[in-house]
């Protein structure tokens, strides 16, 4: 791929060829890429890109070579810089590199009944949460809707040839829990959700948008038609503690966030998840557990406890296992439904909040 940059409308162009990836074009505008072809060819192309993605345009067997050549250079809006596996092949992390140098990471996790892809919505992040590796690097740029959706398409294409052992051979669930704050890039996240649900045919319920608490973004999500799952990264039950972990708390304190979560619950009829990254000696006390349970009961939310994945850039640590257990039990004892998230991909820095560290340290 040649020198490239961001063109008009955020489209990434390959300067060597002057051609954009077809994923950088709105799915309704594909005609513009192959203007001389009949309409049914455009439909065939859209099916390949969205419903049955393949790794290379050469595999789009019912399209003439001229069309494959036209849209296949490049097919993807990024190159695959690295692919790493962990957990006996049930976890794969990809580092994608955009022509302008922006890094995108995505993690695929296989479970007995679902195959979940964790995707990035921004290169870097401006939220600066003190325990998150991405937050320490600052913000690079928003990803486009095409770059966000292409992570899902790439993983689907990969799964066709290499299913994860014992898991569905397609992406069944997507979580916006990679790099970035999705509700700080809502127009592009919206475009990506539209592509997943309305064009690729995924169920809205199987898409989870995780937010650190951008209240106006939650209200915009309410306005949109999809029944996506909302996850709110709470991490603390009082503002004094929360603002030390999540700087955005000063702008949108817990009360305003809980109100927004309640509005979401009422508008969509969907249970909200409260995410709680559990940090040793920080937010793992019985008092915090009880206050968390009270909030969860109040808005009928489900609590997800994620033990802190230590990163070299943040001081917070993972509590010992008996403290993790005691915290989860205390939340449950006070009447909230709570699950302890299993930690995938720790050994390849693919776990929550760890993305990006190794690449930036220049290790392989
Ligand atoms: N910006 C969004 C989504 C990205 S982070 C959000 O904040 O929700 C996805 C989840 O991973 C969030 O709940 C976040 O708090 C959590 N997380 C971040 N760093 C972590 C770490 N080092 N260990 C465990 N969880 C972490």
mmCIF file with all atom_site columns, N, CA, C and O in Angstrom, residues 6 38 54 85 111 113 127 144 174 197 217 227 238 242-243 252 267-268 282 285-286 289 292 310 320 326 342 357:
data_model
loop_
_atom_site.group_PDB
_atom_site.id
_atom_site.type_symbol
_atom_site.label_atom_id
_atom_site.label_alt_id
_atom_site.label_comp_id
_atom_site.label_asym_id
_atom_site.label_entity_id
_atom_site.label_seq_id
_atom_site.pdbx_PDB_ins_code
_atom_site.Cartn_x
_atom_site.Cartn_y
_atom_site.Cartn_z
_atom_site.occupancy
_atom_site.B_iso_or_equiv
_atom_site.pdbx_formal_charge
_atom_site.auth_seq_id
_atom_site.auth_comp_id
_atom_site.auth_asym_id
_atom_site.auth_atom_id
_atom_site.pdbx_PDB_model_num
ATOM 1   N N  . UNK A 1 6   ? -6.203  10.761  5.105   1.00 0.00 ? 6   UNK A N  1
ATOM 2   C CA . UNK A 1 6   ? -7.645  10.859  5.231   1.00 0.00 ? 6   UNK A CA 1
ATOM 3   C C  . UNK A 1 6   ? -8.146  11.863  4.195   1.00 0.00 ? 6   UNK A C  1
ATOM 4   O O  . UNK A 1 6   ? -7.734  13.014  4.179   1.00 0.00 ? 6   UNK A O  1
ATOM 5   N N  . UNK A 1 38  ? -24.498 -3.497  -13.871 1.00 0.00 ? 38  UNK A N  1
ATOM 6   C CA . UNK A 1 38  ? -25.945 -3.530  -13.573 1.00 0.00 ? 38  UNK A CA 1
ATOM 7   C C  . UNK A 1 38  ? -26.208 -3.602  -12.063 1.00 0.00 ? 38  UNK A C  1
ATOM 8   O O  . UNK A 1 38  ? -25.325 -3.992  -11.290 1.00 0.00 ? 38  UNK A O  1
ATOM 9   N N  . UNK A 1 54  ? -15.294 -12.054 2.841   1.00 0.00 ? 54  UNK A N  1
ATOM 10  C CA . UNK A 1 54  ? -14.170 -12.934 2.501   1.00 0.00 ? 54  UNK A CA 1
ATOM 11  C C  . UNK A 1 54  ? -12.874 -12.126 2.609   1.00 0.00 ? 54  UNK A C  1
ATOM 12  O O  . UNK A 1 54  ? -12.895 -10.890 2.505   1.00 0.00 ? 54  UNK A O  1
ATOM 13  N N  . UNK A 1 85  ? -2.523  -15.360 19.140  1.00 0.00 ? 85  UNK A N  1
ATOM 14  C CA . UNK A 1 85  ? -3.499  -16.280 19.721  1.00 0.00 ? 85  UNK A CA 1
ATOM 15  C C  . UNK A 1 85  ? -3.198  -16.557 21.169  1.00 0.00 ? 85  UNK A C  1
ATOM 16  O O  . UNK A 1 85  ? -2.038  -16.534 21.575  1.00 0.00 ? 85  UNK A O  1
ATOM 17  N N  . UNK A 1 111 ? -16.631 -18.871 22.747  1.00 0.00 ? 111 UNK A N  1
ATOM 18  C CA . UNK A 1 111 ? -17.280 -19.517 23.890  1.00 0.00 ? 111 UNK A CA 1
ATOM 19  C C  . UNK A 1 111 ? -18.153 -20.642 23.326  1.00 0.00 ? 111 UNK A C  1
ATOM 20  O O  . UNK A 1 111 ? -18.394 -20.698 22.119  1.00 0.00 ? 111 UNK A O  1
ATOM 21  N N  . UNK A 1 113 ? -21.326 -21.168 23.131  1.00 0.00 ? 113 UNK A N  1
ATOM 22  C CA . UNK A 1 113 ? -22.493 -20.817 22.318  1.00 0.00 ? 113 UNK A CA 1
ATOM 23  C C  . UNK A 1 113 ? -22.398 -19.463 21.651  1.00 0.00 ? 113 UNK A C  1
ATOM 24  O O  . UNK A 1 113 ? -23.350 -19.002 21.028  1.00 0.00 ? 113 UNK A O  1
ATOM 25  N N  . UNK A 1 127 ? -10.475 9.970   27.120  1.00 0.00 ? 127 UNK A N  1
ATOM 26  C CA . UNK A 1 127 ? -11.142 9.957   28.431  1.00 0.00 ? 127 UNK A CA 1
ATOM 27  C C  . UNK A 1 127 ? -10.179 9.872   29.613  1.00 0.00 ? 127 UNK A C  1
ATOM 28  O O  . UNK A 1 127 ? -10.531 10.236  30.726  1.00 0.00 ? 127 UNK A O  1
ATOM 29  N N  . UNK A 1 144 ? -13.641 5.762   11.350  1.00 0.00 ? 144 UNK A N  1
ATOM 30  C CA . UNK A 1 144 ? -14.836 5.965   10.513  1.00 0.00 ? 144 UNK A CA 1
ATOM 31  C C  . UNK A 1 144 ? -15.780 4.777   10.716  1.00 0.00 ? 144 UNK A C  1
ATOM 32  O O  . UNK A 1 144 ? -15.373 3.710   11.216  1.00 0.00 ? 144 UNK A O  1
ATOM 33  N N  . UNK A 1 174 ? -21.028 -8.559  19.243  1.00 0.00 ? 174 UNK A N  1
ATOM 34  C CA . UNK A 1 174 ? -20.017 -7.507  19.108  1.00 0.00 ? 174 UNK A CA 1
ATOM 35  C C  . UNK A 1 174 ? -20.087 -6.623  20.348  1.00 0.00 ? 174 UNK A C  1
ATOM 36  O O  . UNK A 1 174 ? -21.180 -6.236  20.775  1.00 0.00 ? 174 UNK A O  1
ATOM 37  N N  . UNK A 1 197 ? -26.460 -4.152  11.779  1.00 0.00 ? 197 UNK A N  1
ATOM 38  C CA . UNK A 1 197 ? -27.825 -4.635  12.003  1.00 0.00 ? 197 UNK A CA 1
ATOM 39  C C  . UNK A 1 197 ? -28.645 -4.595  10.713  1.00 0.00 ? 197 UNK A C  1
ATOM 40  O O  . UNK A 1 197 ? -29.225 -5.606  10.303  1.00 0.00 ? 197 UNK A O  1
ATOM 41  N N  . UNK A 1 217 ? -24.715 11.124  24.839  1.00 0.00 ? 217 UNK A N  1
ATOM 42  C CA . UNK A 1 217 ? -24.575 10.007  23.896  1.00 0.00 ? 217 UNK A CA 1
ATOM 43  C C  . UNK A 1 217 ? -25.583 8.904   24.188  1.00 0.00 ? 217 UNK A C  1
ATOM 44  O O  . UNK A 1 217 ? -26.129 8.279   23.268  1.00 0.00 ? 217 UNK A O  1
ATOM 45  N N  . UNK A 1 227 ? -32.203 -2.162  19.393  1.00 0.00 ? 227 UNK A N  1
ATOM 46  C CA . UNK A 1 227 ? -32.250 -2.581  20.802  1.00 0.00 ? 227 UNK A CA 1
ATOM 47  C C  . UNK A 1 227 ? -30.888 -3.036  21.308  1.00 0.00 ? 227 UNK A C  1
ATOM 48  O O  . UNK A 1 227 ? -30.755 -4.111  21.889  1.00 0.00 ? 227 UNK A O  1
ATOM 49  N N  . UNK A 1 238 ? -19.550 6.328   44.485  1.00 0.00 ? 238 UNK A N  1
ATOM 50  C CA . UNK A 1 238 ? -19.684 7.732   44.899  1.00 0.00 ? 238 UNK A CA 1
ATOM 51  C C  . UNK A 1 238 ? -18.754 8.584   44.032  1.00 0.00 ? 238 UNK A C  1
ATOM 52  O O  . UNK A 1 238 ? -17.722 8.109   43.537  1.00 0.00 ? 238 UNK A O  1
ATOM 53  N N  . UNK A 1 242 ? -15.117 8.055   42.209  1.00 0.00 ? 242 UNK A N  1
ATOM 54  C CA . UNK A 1 242 ? -15.215 7.848   40.756  1.00 0.00 ? 242 UNK A CA 1
ATOM 55  C C  . UNK A 1 242 ? -14.409 8.877   39.982  1.00 0.00 ? 242 UNK A C  1
ATOM 56  O O  . UNK A 1 242 ? -13.792 8.564   38.959  1.00 0.00 ? 242 UNK A O  1
ATOM 57  N N  . UNK A 1 243 ? -14.398 10.115  40.476  1.00 0.00 ? 243 UNK A N  1
ATOM 58  C CA . UNK A 1 243 ? -13.686 11.118  39.676  1.00 0.00 ? 243 UNK A CA 1
ATOM 59  C C  . UNK A 1 243 ? -12.167 10.913  39.711  1.00 0.00 ? 243 UNK A C  1
ATOM 60  O O  . UNK A 1 243 ? -11.454 11.400  38.838  1.00 0.00 ? 243 UNK A O  1
ATOM 61  N N  . UNK A 1 252 ? -20.237 14.493  34.121  1.00 0.00 ? 252 UNK A N  1
ATOM 62  C CA . UNK A 1 252 ? -21.487 13.740  34.242  1.00 0.00 ? 252 UNK A CA 1
ATOM 63  C C  . UNK A 1 252 ? -21.422 12.868  35.488  1.00 0.00 ? 252 UNK A C  1
ATOM 64  O O  . UNK A 1 252 ? -21.042 11.698  35.417  1.00 0.00 ? 252 UNK A O  1
ATOM 65  N N  . UNK A 1 267 ? -36.895 3.198   27.868  1.00 0.00 ? 267 UNK A N  1
ATOM 66  C CA . UNK A 1 267 ? -37.187 3.409   26.454  1.00 0.00 ? 267 UNK A CA 1
ATOM 67  C C  . UNK A 1 267 ? -37.049 2.120   25.645  1.00 0.00 ? 267 UNK A C  1
ATOM 68  O O  . UNK A 1 267 ? -37.828 1.862   24.732  1.00 0.00 ? 267 UNK A O  1
ATOM 69  N N  . UNK A 1 268 ? -36.050 1.312   25.992  1.00 0.00 ? 268 UNK A N  1
ATOM 70  C CA . UNK A 1 268 ? -35.764 0.134   25.154  1.00 0.00 ? 268 UNK A CA 1
ATOM 71  C C  . UNK A 1 268 ? -36.285 -1.162  25.757  1.00 0.00 ? 268 UNK A C  1
ATOM 72  O O  . UNK A 1 268 ? -36.258 -2.202  25.092  1.00 0.00 ? 268 UNK A O  1
ATOM 73  N N  . UNK A 1 282 ? -8.959  -0.186  46.200  1.00 0.00 ? 282 UNK A N  1
ATOM 74  C CA . UNK A 1 282 ? -9.500  1.052   45.632  1.00 0.00 ? 282 UNK A CA 1
ATOM 75  C C  . UNK A 1 282 ? -11.031 1.039   45.693  1.00 0.00 ? 282 UNK A C  1
ATOM 76  O O  . UNK A 1 282 ? -11.650 1.903   46.308  1.00 0.00 ? 282 UNK A O  1
ATOM 77  N N  . UNK A 1 285 ? -14.165 -2.583  48.534  1.00 0.00 ? 285 UNK A N  1
ATOM 78  C CA . UNK A 1 285 ? -14.632 -2.687  49.917  1.00 0.00 ? 285 UNK A CA 1
ATOM 79  C C  . UNK A 1 285 ? -16.083 -3.177  49.970  1.00 0.00 ? 285 UNK A C  1
ATOM 80  O O  . UNK A 1 285 ? -16.826 -3.087  48.977  1.00 0.00 ? 285 UNK A O  1
ATOM 81  N N  . UNK A 1 286 ? -16.475 -3.652  51.149  1.00 0.00 ? 286 UNK A N  1
ATOM 82  C CA . UNK A 1 286 ? -17.866 -4.083  51.347  1.00 0.00 ? 286 UNK A CA 1
ATOM 83  C C  . UNK A 1 286 ? -18.818 -2.895  51.195  1.00 0.00 ? 286 UNK A C  1
ATOM 84  O O  . UNK A 1 286 ? -19.919 -3.039  50.668  1.00 0.00 ? 286 UNK A O  1
ATOM 85  N N  . UNK A 1 289 ? -19.430 -2.393  47.593  1.00 0.00 ? 289 UNK A N  1
ATOM 86  C CA . UNK A 1 289 ? -20.269 -3.489  47.082  1.00 0.00 ? 289 UNK A CA 1
ATOM 87  C C  . UNK A 1 289 ? -21.742 -3.230  47.404  1.00 0.00 ? 289 UNK A C  1
ATOM 88  O O  . UNK A 1 289 ? -22.617 -3.410  46.551  1.00 0.00 ? 289 UNK A O  1
ATOM 89  N N  . UNK A 1 292 ? -23.040 -0.289  45.331  1.00 0.00 ? 292 UNK A N  1
ATOM 90  C CA . UNK A 1 292 ? -23.220 -0.746  43.946  1.00 0.00 ? 292 UNK A CA 1
ATOM 91  C C  . UNK A 1 292 ? -24.507 -1.557  43.827  1.00 0.00 ? 292 UNK A C  1
ATOM 92  O O  . UNK A 1 292 ? -25.295 -1.362  42.889  1.00 0.00 ? 292 UNK A O  1
ATOM 93  N N  . UNK A 1 310 ? -3.744  -5.710  35.217  1.00 0.00 ? 310 UNK A N  1
ATOM 94  C CA . UNK A 1 310 ? -2.693  -4.717  35.437  1.00 0.00 ? 310 UNK A CA 1
ATOM 95  C C  . UNK A 1 310 ? -2.023  -4.345  34.117  1.00 0.00 ? 310 UNK A C  1
ATOM 96  O O  . UNK A 1 310 ? -1.857  -5.192  33.234  1.00 0.00 ? 310 UNK A O  1
ATOM 97  N N  . UNK A 1 320 ? -6.540  -9.925  45.405  1.00 0.00 ? 320 UNK A N  1
ATOM 98  C CA . UNK A 1 320 ? -6.401  -11.378 45.532  1.00 0.00 ? 320 UNK A CA 1
ATOM 99  C C  . UNK A 1 320 ? -7.754  -12.052 45.291  1.00 0.00 ? 320 UNK A C  1
ATOM 100 O O  . UNK A 1 320 ? -8.803  -11.442 45.517  1.00 0.00 ? 320 UNK A O  1
ATOM 101 N N  . UNK A 1 326 ? -15.249 -12.293 47.644  1.00 0.00 ? 326 UNK A N  1
ATOM 102 C CA . UNK A 1 326 ? -16.003 -11.648 48.725  1.00 0.00 ? 326 UNK A CA 1
ATOM 103 C C  . UNK A 1 326 ? -16.797 -10.451 48.184  1.00 0.00 ? 326 UNK A C  1
ATOM 104 O O  . UNK A 1 326 ? -17.953 -10.224 48.576  1.00 0.00 ? 326 UNK A O  1
ATOM 105 N N  . UNK A 1 342 ? -14.890 -13.566 32.960  1.00 0.00 ? 342 UNK A N  1
ATOM 106 C CA . UNK A 1 342 ? -13.635 -14.305 32.814  1.00 0.00 ? 342 UNK A CA 1
ATOM 107 C C  . UNK A 1 342 ? -12.664 -13.426 32.035  1.00 0.00 ? 342 UNK A C  1
ATOM 108 O O  . UNK A 1 342 ? -13.048 -12.558 31.267  1.00 0.00 ? 342 UNK A O  1
ATOM 109 N N  . UNK A 1 357 ? -0.736  -1.621  24.434  1.00 0.00 ? 357 UNK A N  1
ATOM 110 C CA . UNK A 1 357 ? 0.487   -1.412  25.203  1.00 0.00 ? 357 UNK A CA 1
ATOM 111 C C  . UNK A 1 357 ? 1.724   -1.918  24.479  1.00 0.00 ? 357 UNK A C  1
ATOM 112 O O  . UNK A 1 357 ? 2.682   -1.203  24.280  1.00 0.00 ? 357 UNK A O  1
#
